[in-house]
Coordinates of C-alpha atoms in Angstrom, one line a residue:
X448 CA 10.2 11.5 -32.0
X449 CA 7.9 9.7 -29.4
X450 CA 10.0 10.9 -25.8
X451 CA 10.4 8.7 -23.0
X452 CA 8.9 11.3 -20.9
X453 CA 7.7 14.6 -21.4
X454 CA 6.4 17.5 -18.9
X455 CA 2.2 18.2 -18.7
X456 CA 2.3 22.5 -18.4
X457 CA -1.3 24.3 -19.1
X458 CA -2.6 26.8 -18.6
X459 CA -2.9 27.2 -15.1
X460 CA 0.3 26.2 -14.0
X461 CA 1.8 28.8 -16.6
X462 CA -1.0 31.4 -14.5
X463 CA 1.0 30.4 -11.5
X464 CA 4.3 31.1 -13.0
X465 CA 3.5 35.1 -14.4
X466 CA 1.6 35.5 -10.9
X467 CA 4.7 34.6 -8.8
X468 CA 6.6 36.7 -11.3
X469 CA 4.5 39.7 -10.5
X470 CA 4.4 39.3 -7.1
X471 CA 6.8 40.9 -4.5
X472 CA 8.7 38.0 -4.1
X473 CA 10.6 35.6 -6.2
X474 CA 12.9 33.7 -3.7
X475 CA 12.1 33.0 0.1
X476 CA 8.5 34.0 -0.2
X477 CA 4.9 32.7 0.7
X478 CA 5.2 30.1 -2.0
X479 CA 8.2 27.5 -1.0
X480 CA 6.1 27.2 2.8
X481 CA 3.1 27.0 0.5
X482 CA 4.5 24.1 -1.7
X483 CA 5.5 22.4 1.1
X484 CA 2.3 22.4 3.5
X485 CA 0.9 21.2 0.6
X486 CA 3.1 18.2 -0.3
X487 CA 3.4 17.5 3.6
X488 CA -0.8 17.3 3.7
X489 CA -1.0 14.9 0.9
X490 CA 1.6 12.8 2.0
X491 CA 0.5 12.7 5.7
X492 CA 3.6 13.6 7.1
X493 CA 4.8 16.5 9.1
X494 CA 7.7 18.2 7.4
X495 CA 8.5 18.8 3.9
X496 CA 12.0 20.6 3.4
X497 CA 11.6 22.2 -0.7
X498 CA 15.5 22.3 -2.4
X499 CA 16.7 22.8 -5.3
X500 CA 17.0 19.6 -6.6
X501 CA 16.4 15.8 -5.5
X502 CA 20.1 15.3 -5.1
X503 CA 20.7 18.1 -3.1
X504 CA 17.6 16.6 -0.5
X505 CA 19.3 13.7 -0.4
X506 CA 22.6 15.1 0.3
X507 CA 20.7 17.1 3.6
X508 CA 19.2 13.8 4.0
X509 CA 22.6 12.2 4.7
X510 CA 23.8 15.3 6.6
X511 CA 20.7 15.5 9.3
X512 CA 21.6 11.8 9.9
X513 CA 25.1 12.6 10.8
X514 CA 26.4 10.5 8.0
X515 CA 30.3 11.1 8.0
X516 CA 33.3 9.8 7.1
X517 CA 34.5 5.7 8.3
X518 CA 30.1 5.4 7.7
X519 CA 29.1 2.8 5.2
X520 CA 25.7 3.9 3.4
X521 CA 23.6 1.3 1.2
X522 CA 21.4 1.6 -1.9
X523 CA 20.6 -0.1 -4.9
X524 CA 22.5 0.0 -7.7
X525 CA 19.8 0.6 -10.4
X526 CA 19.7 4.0 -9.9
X527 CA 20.9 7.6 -10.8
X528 CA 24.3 8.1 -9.3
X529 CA 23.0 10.5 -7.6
X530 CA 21.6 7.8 -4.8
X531 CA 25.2 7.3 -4.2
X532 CA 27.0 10.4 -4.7
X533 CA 25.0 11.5 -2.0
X534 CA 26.5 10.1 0.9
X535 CA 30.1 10.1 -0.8
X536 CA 29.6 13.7 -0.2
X537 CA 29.5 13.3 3.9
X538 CA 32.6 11.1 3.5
X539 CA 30.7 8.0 3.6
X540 CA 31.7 4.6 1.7
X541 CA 29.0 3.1 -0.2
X542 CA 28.1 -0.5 -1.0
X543 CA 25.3 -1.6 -3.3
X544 CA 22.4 -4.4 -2.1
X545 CA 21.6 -6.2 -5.6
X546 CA 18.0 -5.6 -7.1
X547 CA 15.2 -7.8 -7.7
X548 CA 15.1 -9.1 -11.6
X549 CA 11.2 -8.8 -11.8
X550 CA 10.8 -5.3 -10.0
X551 CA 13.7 -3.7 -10.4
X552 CA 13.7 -2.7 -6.7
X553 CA 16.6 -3.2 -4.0
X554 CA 15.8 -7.3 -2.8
X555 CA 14.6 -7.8 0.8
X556 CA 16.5 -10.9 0.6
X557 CA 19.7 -10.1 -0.5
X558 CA 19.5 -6.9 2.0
X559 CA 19.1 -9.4 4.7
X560 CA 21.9 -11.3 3.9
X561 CA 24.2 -8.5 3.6
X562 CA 23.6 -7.6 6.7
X563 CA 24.1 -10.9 8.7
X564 CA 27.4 -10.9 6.4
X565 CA 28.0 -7.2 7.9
X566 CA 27.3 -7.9 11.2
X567 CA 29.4 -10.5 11.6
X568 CA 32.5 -8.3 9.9
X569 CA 31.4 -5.3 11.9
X570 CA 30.4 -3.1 8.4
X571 CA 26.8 -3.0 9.3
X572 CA 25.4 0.4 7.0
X573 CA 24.3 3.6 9.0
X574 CA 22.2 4.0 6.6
X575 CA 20.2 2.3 4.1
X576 CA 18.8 4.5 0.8
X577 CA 15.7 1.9 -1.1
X578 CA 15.0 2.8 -4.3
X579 CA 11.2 3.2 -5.4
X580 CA 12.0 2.9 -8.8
X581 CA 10.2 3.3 -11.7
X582 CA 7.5 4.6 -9.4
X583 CA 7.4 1.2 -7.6
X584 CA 8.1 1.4 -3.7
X585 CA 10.1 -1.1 -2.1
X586 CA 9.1 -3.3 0.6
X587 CA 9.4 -1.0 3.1
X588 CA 7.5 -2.9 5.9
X589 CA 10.6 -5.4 5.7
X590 CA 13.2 -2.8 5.5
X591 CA 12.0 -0.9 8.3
X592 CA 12.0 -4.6 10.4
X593 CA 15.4 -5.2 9.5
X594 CA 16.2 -1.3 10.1
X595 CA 15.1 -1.6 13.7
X596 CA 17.1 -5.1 14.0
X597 CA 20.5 -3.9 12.6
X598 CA 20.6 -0.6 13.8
X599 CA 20.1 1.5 10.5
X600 CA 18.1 4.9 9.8
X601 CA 16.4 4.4 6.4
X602 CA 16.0 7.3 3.7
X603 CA 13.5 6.4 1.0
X604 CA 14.4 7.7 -2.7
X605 CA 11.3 8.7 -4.2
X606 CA 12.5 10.6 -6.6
X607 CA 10.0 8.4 -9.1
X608 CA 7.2 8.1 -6.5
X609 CA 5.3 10.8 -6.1
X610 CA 1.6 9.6 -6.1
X611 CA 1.9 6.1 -5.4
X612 CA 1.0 4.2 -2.3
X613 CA 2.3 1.3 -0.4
X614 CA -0.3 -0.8 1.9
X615 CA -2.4 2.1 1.0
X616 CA -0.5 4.6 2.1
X617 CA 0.9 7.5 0.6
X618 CA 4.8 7.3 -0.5
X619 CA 6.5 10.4 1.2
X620 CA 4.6 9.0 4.7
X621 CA 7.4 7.7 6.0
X622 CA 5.4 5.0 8.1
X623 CA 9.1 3.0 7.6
X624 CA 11.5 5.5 7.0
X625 CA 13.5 8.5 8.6
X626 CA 13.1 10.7 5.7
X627 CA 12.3 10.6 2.1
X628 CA 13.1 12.1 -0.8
X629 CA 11.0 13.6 -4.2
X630 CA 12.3 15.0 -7.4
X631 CA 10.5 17.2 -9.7
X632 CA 12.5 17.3 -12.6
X633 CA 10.9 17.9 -15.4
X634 CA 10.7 13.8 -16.8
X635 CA 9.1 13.2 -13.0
X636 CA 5.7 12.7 -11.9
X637 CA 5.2 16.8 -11.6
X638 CA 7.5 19.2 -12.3
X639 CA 9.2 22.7 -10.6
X640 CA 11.7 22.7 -13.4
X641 CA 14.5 21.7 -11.7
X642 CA 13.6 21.3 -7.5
X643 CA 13.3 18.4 -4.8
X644 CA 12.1 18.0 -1.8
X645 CA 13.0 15.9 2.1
X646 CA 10.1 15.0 3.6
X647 CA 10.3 13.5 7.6
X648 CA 7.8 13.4 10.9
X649 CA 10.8 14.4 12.6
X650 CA 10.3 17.9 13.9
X651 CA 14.5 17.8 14.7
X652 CA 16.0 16.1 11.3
X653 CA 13.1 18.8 9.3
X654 CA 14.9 21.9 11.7
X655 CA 18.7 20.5 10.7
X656 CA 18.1 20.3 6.2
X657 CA 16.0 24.1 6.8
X658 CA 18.8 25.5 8.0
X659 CA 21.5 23.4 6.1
X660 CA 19.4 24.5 2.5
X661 CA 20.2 28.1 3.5
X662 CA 23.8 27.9 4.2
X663 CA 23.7 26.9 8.1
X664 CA 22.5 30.3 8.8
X665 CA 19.8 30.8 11.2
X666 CA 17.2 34.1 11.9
X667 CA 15.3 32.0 14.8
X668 CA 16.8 33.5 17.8
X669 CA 16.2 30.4 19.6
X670 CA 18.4 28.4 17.9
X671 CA 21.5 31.7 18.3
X672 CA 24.4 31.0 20.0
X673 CA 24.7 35.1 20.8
X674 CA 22.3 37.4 22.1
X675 CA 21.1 39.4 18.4
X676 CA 22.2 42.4 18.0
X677 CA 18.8 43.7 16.7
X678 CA 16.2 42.2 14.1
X679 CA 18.9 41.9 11.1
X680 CA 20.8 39.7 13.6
X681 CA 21.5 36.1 11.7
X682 CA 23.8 33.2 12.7
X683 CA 25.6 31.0 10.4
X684 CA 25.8 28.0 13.2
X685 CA 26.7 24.9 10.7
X686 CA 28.4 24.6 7.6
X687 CA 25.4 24.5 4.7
X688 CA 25.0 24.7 1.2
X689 CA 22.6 27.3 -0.8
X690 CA 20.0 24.6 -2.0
X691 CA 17.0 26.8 -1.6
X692 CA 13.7 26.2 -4.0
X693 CA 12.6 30.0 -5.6
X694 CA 8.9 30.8 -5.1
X695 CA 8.7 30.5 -9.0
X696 CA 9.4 26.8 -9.5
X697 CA 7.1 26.2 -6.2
X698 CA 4.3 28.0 -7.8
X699 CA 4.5 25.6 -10.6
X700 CA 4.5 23.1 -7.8
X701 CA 1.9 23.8 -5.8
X702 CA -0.2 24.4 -9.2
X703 CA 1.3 20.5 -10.5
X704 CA 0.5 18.9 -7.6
X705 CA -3.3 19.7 -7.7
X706 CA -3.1 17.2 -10.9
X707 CA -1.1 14.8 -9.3
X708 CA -3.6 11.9 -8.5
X709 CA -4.9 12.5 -12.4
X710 CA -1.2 12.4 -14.0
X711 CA -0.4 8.8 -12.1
X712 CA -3.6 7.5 -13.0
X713 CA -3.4 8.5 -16.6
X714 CA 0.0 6.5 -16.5
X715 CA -1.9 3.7 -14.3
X716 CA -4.3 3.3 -17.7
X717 CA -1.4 3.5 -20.3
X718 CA 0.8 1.3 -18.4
X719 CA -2.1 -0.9 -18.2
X720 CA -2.3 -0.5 -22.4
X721 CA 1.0 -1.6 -22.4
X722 CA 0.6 -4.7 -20.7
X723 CA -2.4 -6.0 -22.6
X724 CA -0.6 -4.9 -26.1
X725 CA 2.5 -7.0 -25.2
X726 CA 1.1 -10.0 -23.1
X727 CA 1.4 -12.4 -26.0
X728 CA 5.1 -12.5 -26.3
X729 CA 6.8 -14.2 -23.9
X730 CA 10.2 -12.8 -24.1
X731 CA 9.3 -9.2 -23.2
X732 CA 8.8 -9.2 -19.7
X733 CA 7.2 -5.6 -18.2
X734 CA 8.4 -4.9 -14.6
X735 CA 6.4 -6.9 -12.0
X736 CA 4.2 -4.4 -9.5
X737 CA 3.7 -5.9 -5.6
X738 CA -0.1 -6.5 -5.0
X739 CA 0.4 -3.9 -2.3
X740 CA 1.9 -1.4 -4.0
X741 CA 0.3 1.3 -6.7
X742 CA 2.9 2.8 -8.7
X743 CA 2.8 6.1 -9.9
X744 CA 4.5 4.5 -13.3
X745 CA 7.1 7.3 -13.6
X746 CA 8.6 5.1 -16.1
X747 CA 7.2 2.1 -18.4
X748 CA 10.6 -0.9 -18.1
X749 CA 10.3 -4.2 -20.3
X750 CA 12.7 -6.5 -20.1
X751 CA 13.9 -8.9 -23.5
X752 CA 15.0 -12.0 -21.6
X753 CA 18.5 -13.2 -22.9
X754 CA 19.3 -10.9 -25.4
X755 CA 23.2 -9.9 -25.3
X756 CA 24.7 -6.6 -25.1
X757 CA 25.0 -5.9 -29.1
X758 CA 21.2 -7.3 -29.8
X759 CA 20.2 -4.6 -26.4
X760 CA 22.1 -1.9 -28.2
X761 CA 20.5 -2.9 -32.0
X762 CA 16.9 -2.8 -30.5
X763 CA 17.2 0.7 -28.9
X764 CA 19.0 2.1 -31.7
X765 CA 16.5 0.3 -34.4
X766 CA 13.4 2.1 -31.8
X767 CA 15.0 5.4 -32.2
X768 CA 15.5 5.3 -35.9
X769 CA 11.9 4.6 -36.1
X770 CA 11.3 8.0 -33.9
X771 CA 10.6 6.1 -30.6
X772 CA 12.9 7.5 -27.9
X773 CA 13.7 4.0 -26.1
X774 CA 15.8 4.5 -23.4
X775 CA 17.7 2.5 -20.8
X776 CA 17.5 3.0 -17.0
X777 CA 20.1 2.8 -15.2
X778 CA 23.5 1.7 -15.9
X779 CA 24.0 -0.3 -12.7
X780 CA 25.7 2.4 -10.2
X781 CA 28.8 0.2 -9.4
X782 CA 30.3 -0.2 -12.9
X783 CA 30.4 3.7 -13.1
X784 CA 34.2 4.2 -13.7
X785 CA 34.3 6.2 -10.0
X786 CA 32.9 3.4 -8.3
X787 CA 34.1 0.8 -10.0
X788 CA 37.8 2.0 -9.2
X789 CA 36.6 2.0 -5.4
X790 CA 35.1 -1.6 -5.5
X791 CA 36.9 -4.9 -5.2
X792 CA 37.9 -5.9 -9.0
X793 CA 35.5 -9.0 -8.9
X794 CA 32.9 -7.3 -7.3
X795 CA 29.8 -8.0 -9.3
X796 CA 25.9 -7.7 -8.4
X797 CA 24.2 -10.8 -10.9
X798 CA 20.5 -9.4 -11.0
X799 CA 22.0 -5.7 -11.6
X800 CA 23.9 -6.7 -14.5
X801 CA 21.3 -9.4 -16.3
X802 CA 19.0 -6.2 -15.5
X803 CA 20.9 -4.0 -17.4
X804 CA 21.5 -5.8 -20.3
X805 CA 18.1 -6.8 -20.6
X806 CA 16.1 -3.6 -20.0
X807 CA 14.5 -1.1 -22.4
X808 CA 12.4 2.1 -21.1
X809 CA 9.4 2.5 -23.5
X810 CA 7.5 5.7 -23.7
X811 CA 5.0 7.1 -21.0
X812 CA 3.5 10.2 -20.2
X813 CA 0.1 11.4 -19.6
X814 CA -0.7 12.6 -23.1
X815 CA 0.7 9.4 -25.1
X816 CA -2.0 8.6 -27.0
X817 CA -3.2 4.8 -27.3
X818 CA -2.1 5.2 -31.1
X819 CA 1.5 6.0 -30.2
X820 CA 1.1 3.2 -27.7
X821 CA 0.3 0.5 -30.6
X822 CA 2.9 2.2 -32.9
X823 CA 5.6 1.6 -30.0
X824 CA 4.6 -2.2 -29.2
X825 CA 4.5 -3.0 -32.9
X826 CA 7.7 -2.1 -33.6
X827 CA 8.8 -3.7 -30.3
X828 CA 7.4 -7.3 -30.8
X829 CA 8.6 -7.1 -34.6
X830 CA 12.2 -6.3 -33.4
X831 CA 12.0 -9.3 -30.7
X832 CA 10.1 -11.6 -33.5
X833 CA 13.5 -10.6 -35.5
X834 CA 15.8 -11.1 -32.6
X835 CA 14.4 -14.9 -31.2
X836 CA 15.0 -16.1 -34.7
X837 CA 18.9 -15.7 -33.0
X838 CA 18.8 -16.7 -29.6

């Protein structure tokens, strides 16, 4: 079976492993700060805050914007539900902004009119969570304009973005965000086995998800409440979570991320393959990339324009059975059971849905070959071939 994704370990990141093994420290050591000097320095930015997962960053994310409960928080509905879930943990409610049908991404335009709809109903966000998906940023230059009109702190979800740029700069910058968000799960761009990371220039909002990661407690006595009693002296002075990175997935990390600019452009060139081995058929459609963007291609979306929900469900099955692991990202977030019981009954985002129905994740990773390539777009243009002969 061809995955649809599929870690890159070698030899020197499994090095980095059996040395943070055999040193003195496997959790709270030299190698989380490590990880994340290094992550902050190729981003640009000032902070990087390592967790234990991407949900659990954006959870802090939510917290060190004081998202609460009676707050409304926005993202895009072709996601993980984790882009949600996150501020339904602060108490928040959470509305959707329909995507963009070419990209994928959360649409300027619809945000904007959202807004003017919330303003005048006085439901304007608090926050606002774009989706970089597929490795795609948004347009983040227009979010951030409309962010400083309507009043709204932005947290970027990069959990796919990790090497790619937007108007040549680094994603994880956060030149038009508050803070934003990596993964590094093991399908992602690099991996610490399971492990995320909050990234932010702001030295206050970086303090509040350090000390939230580690249960609210605090050993910097200038941050006590009491005098310490003596060096052991801690304060728990918030209500945290135990979302701390070990210094064994961060070694992997640190070691990942020195490949990092070859893994995205080793997708760059297959996704590239892709294109030029499916151009000829005009009913696949491979997601559309902004002339100022460069995606780090976490994953490789077509869409099959008009097919219907039995033909979607024959052509990923008919891929698998021919030991191509097609895949479909995401089930829109808003026809989840959970949300959809908190939603209106009608309520209904168009370019989500078509998305959906229409969408088919093809295999990419750094070592797919060019042959698996040909063997994946051949039996992709024969099953559409098959499939217009019906529409």
């Amino acid at each position: 079976m061809i995955p649809y994704g599929r870690q890159d370990i070698d030899d020197k990141d499994i090095e980095a492993v059996i040395s943070a093994l055999k040193s003195d420290w496997l959790t709270q050591g030299p190698c989380v700060p490590k990880f994340e000097s290094a992550v902050a320095d190729y981003c640009g930015v000032n902070h990087a805050v390592a967790v234990n997962s991407a949900t659990s960053a954006l959870h802090l994310a939510c917290l060190a914007l004081d998202v609460g409960q009676d707050d409304i928080v926005w993202t895009s509905p072709n996601s993980f539900v984790a882009s949600a879930n996150c501020a339904v943990y602060c108490g928040a409610s959470v509305d959707f902004v329909d995507i963009s049908l070419d990209n994928g991404n959360m649409c300027v335009e619809a945000l904007e009119e959202k807004l003017v709809s919330a303003r005048a109903n006085n439901t304007l966000p608090k926050v606002v969570i774009p989706v970089h998906f597929a490795g795609q940023s948004c347009d983040m230059r227009t979010i951030h304009t409309l962010a400083k009109e309507y009043g709204f702190k932005v947290i970027e979800d990069a959990s796919h973005a990790i090497g790619g740029a937007f108007e040549n700069m680094p994603v994880g910058r956060c030149e038009y965000a508050d803070i934003c968000v990596f993964s590094f799960h093991p399908v992602k761009i690099i991996t610490t086995m399971e492990g995320g990371m909050a990234l932010t220039p702001h030295e206050k909002l970086a303090r509040k998800m350090m000390q939230l990661r580690s249960h609210g407690i605090t050993s910097d006595s200038s941050q006590m409440l009491n005098t310490p009693d003596g060096p052991w002296y801690y304060e728990q002075t918030d209500l945290g979570f135990n979302y701390r990175m070990n210094d064994v997935e961060a070694a992997l990390g640190t070691s990942q991320l020195s490949k990092l600019d070859h893994f995205v452009g080793a997708r760059n060139s297959l996704a590239l393959m892709y294109n030029k081995q499916l151009a000829a058929n005009s009913l696949i459609s491979p997601l559309a990339i902004s002339p100022d963007v460069y995606s780090s291609y976490h994953l490789y979306v077509v869409r099959i324009d008009g097919i219907n929900q039995p033909q979607h469900k024959y052509m990923v099955e008919s891929l698998r059975s021919e030991g191509i692991f097609a895949h479909v990202h995401y089930i829109p977030i808003h026809l989840q059971p959970y949300y959809r019981s908190r939603l209106p009954q009608d309520y209904c985002l168009p370019n989500a849905q078509r998305y959906y129905q229409e969408a088919i994740t093809l295999p990419l990773y750094p070592k797919l070959t060019p042959s698996e390539i040909e063997f994946v777009t051949d039996n992709l243009t024969t099953l559409v071939d098959k499939i217009a002969s019906e529409l």
